[in-house]
PDB file of C-alpha atoms in Angstrom:
ATOM      1  CA  MET A   1     -20.431  29.381 -25.294  1.00  0.00           C
ATOM      2  CA  ASP A   2     -18.627  28.025 -22.445  1.00  0.00           C
ATOM      3  CA  ARG A   3     -22.649  26.934 -20.913  1.00  0.00           C
ATOM      4  CA  ARG A   4     -23.352  25.267 -24.149  1.00  0.00           C
ATOM      5  CA  GLY A   5     -20.561  22.921 -24.176  1.00  0.00           C
ATOM      6  CA  HIS A   6     -21.051  22.331 -20.641  1.00  0.00           C
ATOM      7  CA  LYS A   7     -24.763  21.226 -21.549  1.00  0.00           C
ATOM      8  CA  LEU A   8     -23.448  18.908 -24.141  1.00  0.00           C
ATOM      9  CA  ARG A   9     -21.332  17.330 -22.100  1.00  0.00           C
ATOM     10  CA  PHE A  10     -23.308  16.487 -19.517  1.00  0.00           C
ATOM     11  CA  THR A  11     -26.025  15.557 -21.763  1.00  0.00           C
ATOM     12  CA  ALA A  12     -23.709  12.697 -23.507  1.00  0.00           C
ATOM     13  CA  VAL A  13     -21.705  11.664 -19.927  1.00  0.00           C
ATOM     14  CA  ALA A  14     -25.619  10.977 -19.181  1.00  0.00           C
ATOM     15  CA  VAL A  15     -26.175   9.125 -22.366  1.00  0.00           C
ATOM     16  CA  LEU A  16     -23.447   7.210 -20.922  1.00  0.00           C
ATOM     17  CA  VAL A  17     -24.445   6.275 -18.004  1.00  0.00           C
ATOM     18  CA  VAL A  18     -27.893   5.257 -19.359  1.00  0.00           C
ATOM     19  CA  LEU A  19     -26.686   3.365 -21.827  1.00  0.00           C
ATOM     20  CA  ALA A  20     -24.164   1.296 -19.069  1.00  0.00           C
ATOM     21  CA  LEU A  21     -27.116   1.061 -16.883  1.00  0.00           C
ATOM     22  CA  THR A  22     -29.541  -0.699 -19.233  1.00  0.00           C
ATOM     23  CA  GLY A  23     -26.716  -3.185 -20.849  1.00  0.00           C
ATOM     24  CA  PHE A  24     -26.228  -1.868 -24.262  1.00  0.00           C
ATOM     25  CA  SER A  25     -22.370  -2.014 -25.035  1.00  0.00           C
ATOM     26  CA  SER A  26     -21.111  -1.197 -28.529  1.00  0.00           C
ATOM     27  CA  SER A  27     -18.257  -3.524 -27.686  1.00  0.00           C
ATOM     28  CA  ARG A  28     -20.149  -6.513 -28.200  1.00  0.00           C
ATOM     29  CA  GLY A  29     -19.650  -6.345 -31.697  1.00  0.00           C
ATOM     30  CA  HIS A  30     -23.673  -6.613 -32.505  1.00  0.00           C
ATOM     31  CA  GLY A  31     -23.535  -3.259 -34.237  1.00  0.00           C
ATOM     32  CA  HIS A  32     -26.519  -1.602 -32.737  1.00  0.00           C
ATOM     33  CA  SER A  33     -28.475  -1.303 -29.732  1.00  0.00           C
ATOM     34  CA  SER A  34     -31.425  -4.083 -30.319  1.00  0.00           C
ATOM     35  CA  GLY A  35     -31.632  -5.234 -26.595  1.00  0.00           C
ATOM     36  CA  HIS A  36     -29.736  -8.474 -27.436  1.00  0.00           C
ATOM     37  CA  GLY A  37     -28.482  -7.500 -23.634  1.00  0.00           C
ATOM     38  CA  SER A  38     -30.936  -8.882 -21.450  1.00  0.00           C
ATOM     39  CA  GLY A  39     -31.027  -6.232 -19.029  1.00  0.00           C
ATOM     40  CA  GLY A  40     -31.761  -3.744 -21.778  1.00  0.00           C
ATOM     41  CA  GLY A  41     -34.543  -1.602 -22.260  1.00  0.00           C
ATOM     42  CA  CYS A  42     -35.890  -2.113 -25.621  1.00  0.00           C
ATOM     43  CA  SER A  43     -36.846  -5.316 -27.192  1.00  0.00           C
ATOM     44  CA  SER A  44     -35.912  -6.815 -30.744  1.00  0.00           C
ATOM     45  CA  SER A  45     -38.136  -9.292 -32.884  1.00  0.00           C
ATOM     46  CA  SER A  46     -35.871 -11.537 -32.960  1.00  0.00           C
ATOM     47  CA  GLN A  47     -35.340 -11.964 -29.055  1.00  0.00           C
ATOM     48  CA  ASP A  48     -37.139 -15.327 -27.297  1.00  0.00           C
ATOM     49  CA  HIS A  49     -39.207 -14.468 -25.078  1.00  0.00           C
ATOM     50  CA  ASP A  50     -40.107 -17.631 -23.541  1.00  0.00           C
ATOM     51  CA  SER A  51     -39.622 -18.607 -19.679  1.00  0.00           C
ATOM     52  CA  SER A  52     -36.862 -21.745 -20.675  1.00  0.00           C
ATOM     53  CA  SER A  53     -34.207 -19.027 -21.961  1.00  0.00           C
ATOM     54  CA  SER A  54     -34.839 -15.864 -19.752  1.00  0.00           C
ATOM     55  CA  SER A  55     -35.197 -18.018 -16.280  1.00  0.00           C
ATOM     56  CA  SER A  56     -31.370 -19.229 -16.689  1.00  0.00           C
ATOM     57  CA  SER A  57     -30.298 -15.653 -15.296  1.00  0.00           C
ATOM     58  CA  GLY A  58     -32.607 -15.166 -12.891  1.00  0.00           C
ATOM     59  CA  GLY A  59     -34.841 -12.621 -14.642  1.00  0.00           C
ATOM     60  CA  THR A  60     -33.176  -9.214 -16.310  1.00  0.00           C
ATOM     61  CA  SER A  61     -31.585  -8.140 -13.857  1.00  0.00           C
ATOM     62  CA  GLY A  62     -28.117  -6.231 -15.035  1.00  0.00           C
ATOM     63  CA  SER A  63     -27.585  -9.310 -17.410  1.00  0.00           C
ATOM     64  CA  ARG A  64     -24.929  -8.586 -20.372  1.00  0.00           C
ATOM     65  CA  TYR A  65     -25.168 -11.259 -22.413  1.00  0.00           C
ATOM     66  CA  HIS A  66     -28.245 -13.279 -23.832  1.00  0.00           C
ATOM     67  CA  ASP A  67     -27.892 -17.357 -24.291  1.00  0.00           C
ATOM     68  CA  TYR A  68     -29.673 -18.423 -27.116  1.00  0.00           C
ATOM     69  CA  ASP A  69     -29.370 -21.830 -27.042  1.00  0.00           C
ATOM     70  CA  ASP A  70     -32.935 -22.894 -24.891  1.00  0.00           C
ATOM     71  CA  ASP A  71     -31.464 -26.527 -24.058  1.00  0.00           C
ATOM     72  CA  ASP A  72     -28.426 -25.081 -22.926  1.00  0.00           C
ATOM     73  CA  ASP A  73     -28.540 -22.851 -19.929  1.00  0.00           C
ATOM     74  CA  ASP A  74     -25.066 -22.129 -19.324  1.00  0.00           C
ATOM     75  CA  TYR A  75     -23.960 -18.856 -19.707  1.00  0.00           C
ATOM     76  CA  THR A  76     -19.702 -18.424 -19.854  1.00  0.00           C
ATOM     77  CA  GLY A  77     -18.613 -15.409 -18.762  1.00  0.00           C
ATOM     78  CA  GLY A  78     -20.547 -12.476 -18.527  1.00  0.00           C
ATOM     79  CA  THR A  79     -21.515 -10.474 -15.720  1.00  0.00           C
ATOM     80  CA  SER A  80     -25.397 -11.071 -14.369  1.00  0.00           C
ATOM     81  CA  GLY A  81     -26.568  -9.153 -11.639  1.00  0.00           C
ATOM     82  CA  GLY A  82     -28.897 -11.019 -10.081  1.00  0.00           C
ATOM     83  CA  SER A  83     -29.199 -14.806  -8.332  1.00  0.00           C
ATOM     84  CA  SER A  84     -29.049 -17.302 -10.955  1.00  0.00           C
ATOM     85  CA  SER A  85     -32.124 -20.439 -10.700  1.00  0.00           C
ATOM     86  CA  SER A  86     -29.594 -23.156 -11.961  1.00  0.00           C
ATOM     87  CA  ASP A  87     -28.312 -21.713  -7.799  1.00  0.00           C
ATOM     88  CA  PRO A  88     -31.453 -22.864  -6.023  1.00  0.00           C
ATOM     89  CA  SER A  89     -31.780 -22.260  -1.792  1.00  0.00           C
ATOM     90  CA  PRO A  90     -31.458 -24.994   0.161  1.00  0.00           C
ATOM     91  CA  THR A  91     -35.370 -26.740   0.928  1.00  0.00           C
ATOM     92  CA  VAL A  92     -35.390 -26.144   4.561  1.00  0.00           C
ATOM     93  CA  GLN A  93     -38.061 -28.931   6.427  1.00  0.00           C
ATOM     94  CA  ASP A  94     -40.202 -28.383   9.307  1.00  0.00           C
ATOM     95  CA  ALA A  95     -39.061 -29.642  12.683  1.00  0.00           C
ATOM     96  CA  THR A  96     -40.526 -31.589  14.307  1.00  0.00           C
ATOM     97  CA  VAL A  97     -42.385 -31.555  17.931  1.00  0.00           C
ATOM     98  CA  THR A  98     -42.911 -33.035  21.218  1.00  0.00           C
ATOM     99  CA  LEU A  99     -45.219 -32.118  24.435  1.00  0.00           C
ATOM    100  CA  LEU A 100     -42.980 -33.298  26.941  1.00  0.00           C
ATOM    101  CA  SER A 101     -45.395 -31.393  29.737  1.00  0.00           C
ATOM    102  CA  CYS A 102     -48.443 -29.460  29.521  1.00  0.00           C
ATOM    103  CA  ALA A 103     -49.461 -26.584  31.855  1.00  0.00           C
ATOM    104  CA  SER A 104     -50.564 -27.347  35.256  1.00  0.00           C
ATOM    105  CA  ARG A 105     -51.811 -25.823  38.556  1.00  0.00           C
ATOM    106  CA  THR A 106     -48.301 -25.321  39.539  1.00  0.00           C
ATOM    107  CA  GLN A 107     -46.573 -24.458  36.374  1.00  0.00           C
ATOM    108  CA  PRO A 108     -48.448 -22.289  33.869  1.00  0.00           C
ATOM    109  CA  TYR A 109     -46.753 -23.357  30.788  1.00  0.00           C
ATOM    110  CA  ALA A 110     -45.987 -26.327  28.468  1.00  0.00           C
ATOM    111  CA  ILE A 111     -42.509 -27.536  28.086  1.00  0.00           C
ATOM    112  CA  VAL A 112     -41.677 -28.594  23.984  1.00  0.00           C
ATOM    113  CA  GLU A 113     -38.873 -30.134  22.102  1.00  0.00           C
ATOM    114  CA  ILE A 114     -38.235 -29.247  18.542  1.00  0.00           C
ATOM    115  CA  ALA A 115     -35.791 -31.583  16.307  1.00  0.00           C
ATOM    116  CA  ASN A 116     -34.834 -29.420  13.742  1.00  0.00           C
ATOM    117  CA  PRO A 117     -33.373 -32.116  10.848  1.00  0.00           C
ATOM    118  CA  ASN A 118     -31.882 -29.421   8.863  1.00  0.00           C
ATOM    119  CA  ALA A 119     -28.179 -29.097   7.848  1.00  0.00           C
ATOM    120  CA  THR A 120     -28.200 -25.685   8.542  1.00  0.00           C
ATOM    121  CA  GLY A 121     -29.695 -23.822  11.744  1.00  0.00           C
ATOM    122  CA  GLY A 122     -32.736 -22.064  11.993  1.00  0.00           C
ATOM    123  CA  ARG A 123     -35.302 -19.812  13.355  1.00  0.00           C
ATOM    124  CA  PHE A 124     -38.715 -22.282  14.023  1.00  0.00           C
ATOM    125  CA  THR A 125     -41.931 -21.423  14.463  1.00  0.00           C
ATOM    126  CA  VAL A 126     -44.178 -23.718  17.502  1.00  0.00           C
ATOM    127  CA  THR A 127     -47.554 -23.572  18.438  1.00  0.00           C
ATOM    128  CA  VAL A 128     -49.410 -25.287  21.318  1.00  0.00           C
ATOM    129  CA  ASP A 129     -53.325 -25.567  21.931  1.00  0.00           C
ATOM    130  CA  PHE A 130     -54.109 -25.387  26.080  1.00  0.00           C
ATOM    131  CA  PHE A 131     -57.593 -27.243  26.704  1.00  0.00           C
ATOM    132  CA  ASP A 132     -59.745 -27.492  29.265  1.00  0.00           C
ATOM    133  CA  ASP A 133     -61.233 -30.897  30.764  1.00  0.00           C
ATOM    134  CA  GLY A 134     -64.135 -30.057  28.263  1.00  0.00           C
ATOM    135  CA  SER A 135     -62.183 -29.994  25.680  1.00  0.00           C
ATOM    136  CA  ASP A 136     -62.241 -26.705  24.417  1.00  0.00           C
ATOM    137  CA  ARG A 137     -59.702 -24.192  23.318  1.00  0.00           C
ATOM    138  CA  LEU A 138     -58.671 -21.900  26.457  1.00  0.00           C
ATOM    139  CA  GLU A 139     -56.153 -20.274  24.485  1.00  0.00           C
ATOM    140  CA  GLU A 140     -53.320 -20.552  21.584  1.00  0.00           C
ATOM    141  CA  GLN A 141     -49.663 -19.694  22.259  1.00  0.00           C
ATOM    142  CA  THR A 142     -46.934 -19.200  19.578  1.00  0.00           C
ATOM    143  CA  VAL A 143     -43.074 -19.106  20.296  1.00  0.00           C
ATOM    144  CA  GLU A 144     -40.565 -18.612  18.049  1.00  0.00           C
ATOM    145  CA  GLU A 145     -37.111 -20.552  18.695  1.00  0.00           C
ATOM    146  CA  PHE A 146     -34.019 -20.999  16.953  1.00  0.00           C
ATOM    147  CA  VAL A 147     -32.580 -24.701  16.816  1.00  0.00           C
ATOM    148  CA  ALA A 148     -28.586 -25.946  15.686  1.00  0.00           C
ATOM    149  CA  ALA A 149     -28.576 -27.287  12.692  1.00  0.00           C
ATOM    150  CA  ASN A 150     -29.652 -31.619  12.865  1.00  0.00           C
ATOM    151  CA  ASP A 151     -29.967 -30.211  17.070  1.00  0.00           C
ATOM    152  CA  THR A 152     -32.890 -30.112  19.554  1.00  0.00           C
ATOM    153  CA  ALA A 153     -34.077 -27.477  21.697  1.00  0.00           C
ATOM    154  CA  THR A 154     -36.234 -27.718  24.900  1.00  0.00           C
ATOM    155  CA  ILE A 155     -38.934 -24.635  25.184  1.00  0.00           C
ATOM    156  CA  ARG A 156     -41.414 -23.009  27.824  1.00  0.00           C
ATOM    157  CA  VAL A 157     -44.770 -22.360  26.060  1.00  0.00           C
ATOM    158  CA  ASN A 158     -46.340 -19.988  28.802  1.00  0.00           C
ATOM    159  CA  LEU A 159     -50.120 -19.374  29.243  1.00  0.00           C
ATOM    160  CA  SER A 160     -50.790 -15.892  28.420  1.00  0.00           C
ATOM    161  CA  ASP A 161     -52.189 -15.614  32.073  1.00  0.00           C
ATOM    162  CA  PRO A 162     -50.683 -17.632  35.199  1.00  0.00           C
ATOM    163  CA  ALA A 163     -54.238 -18.181  36.518  1.00  0.00           C
ATOM    164  CA  ASP A 164     -55.654 -20.076  34.042  1.00  0.00           C
ATOM    165  CA  ALA A 165     -53.258 -22.510  34.193  1.00  0.00           C
ATOM    166  CA  ALA A 166     -55.533 -24.008  37.268  1.00  0.00           C
ATOM    167  CA  LYS A 167     -58.315 -24.255  34.176  1.00  0.00           C
ATOM    168  CA  VAL A 168     -55.532 -26.238  31.569  1.00  0.00           C
ATOM    169  CA  ASP A 169     -56.907 -30.407  31.388  1.00  0.00           C
ATOM    170  CA  HIS A 170     -54.296 -30.715  28.325  1.00  0.00           C
ATOM    171  CA  CYS A 171     -52.067 -29.446  25.810  1.00  0.00           C
ATOM    172  CA  GLU A 172     -51.698 -30.118  21.933  1.00  0.00           C
ATOM    173  CA  PRO A 173     -48.511 -28.801  19.960  1.00  0.00           C
ATOM    174  CA  GLU A 174     -48.761 -28.572  16.730  1.00  0.00           C
ATOM    175  CA  SER A 175     -46.307 -31.550  15.526  1.00  0.00           C
ATOM    176  CA  THR A 176     -44.289 -29.330  13.000  1.00  0.00           C
ATOM    177  CA  ALA A 177     -42.580 -25.822  13.532  1.00  0.00           C
ATOM    178  CA  PRO A 178     -42.448 -24.020  10.067  1.00  0.00           C
ATOM    179  CA  ALA A 179     -38.600 -22.043   9.587  1.00  0.00           C
ATOM    180  CA  ALA A 180     -39.499 -18.723  10.875  1.00  0.00           C
TER     181      ALA A 180
END
């Protein structure tokens, strides 16, 4: 008898945990678990599944309230486990790159300046091509560098083999450095 009671309690707790994790709640006044919470696993034929209403919650990640008004994407109250698409992350602009000096016999690296136009600091990937006097590419080197917000940084882009510096005629950096 005791084992059967233990199994029933375990089953009841397991059911409650599953219901809580899927967003079903009897305290919302729906009277049944038809999947009105967008975090639930069930679906109702009256539920609107177009992208305009579901995108406002950033997906179905733990949201417990459903916005039935497609014209108004504001939720009042409730909890949401996902990020909201109405709070887009700021777009990071590419940094600009300027060649200051190219590799030479005495300098086996190019020196470039990176200008970050963003209001936040970030890492940028700089690419420089090294060419010989026939404009054949000897090698391409890539360097990742942190640049503070609205600031510039001067960096060295090394050749893989310093002996190749004597073969370099000119350098061409990519004009922009994408955020890393």
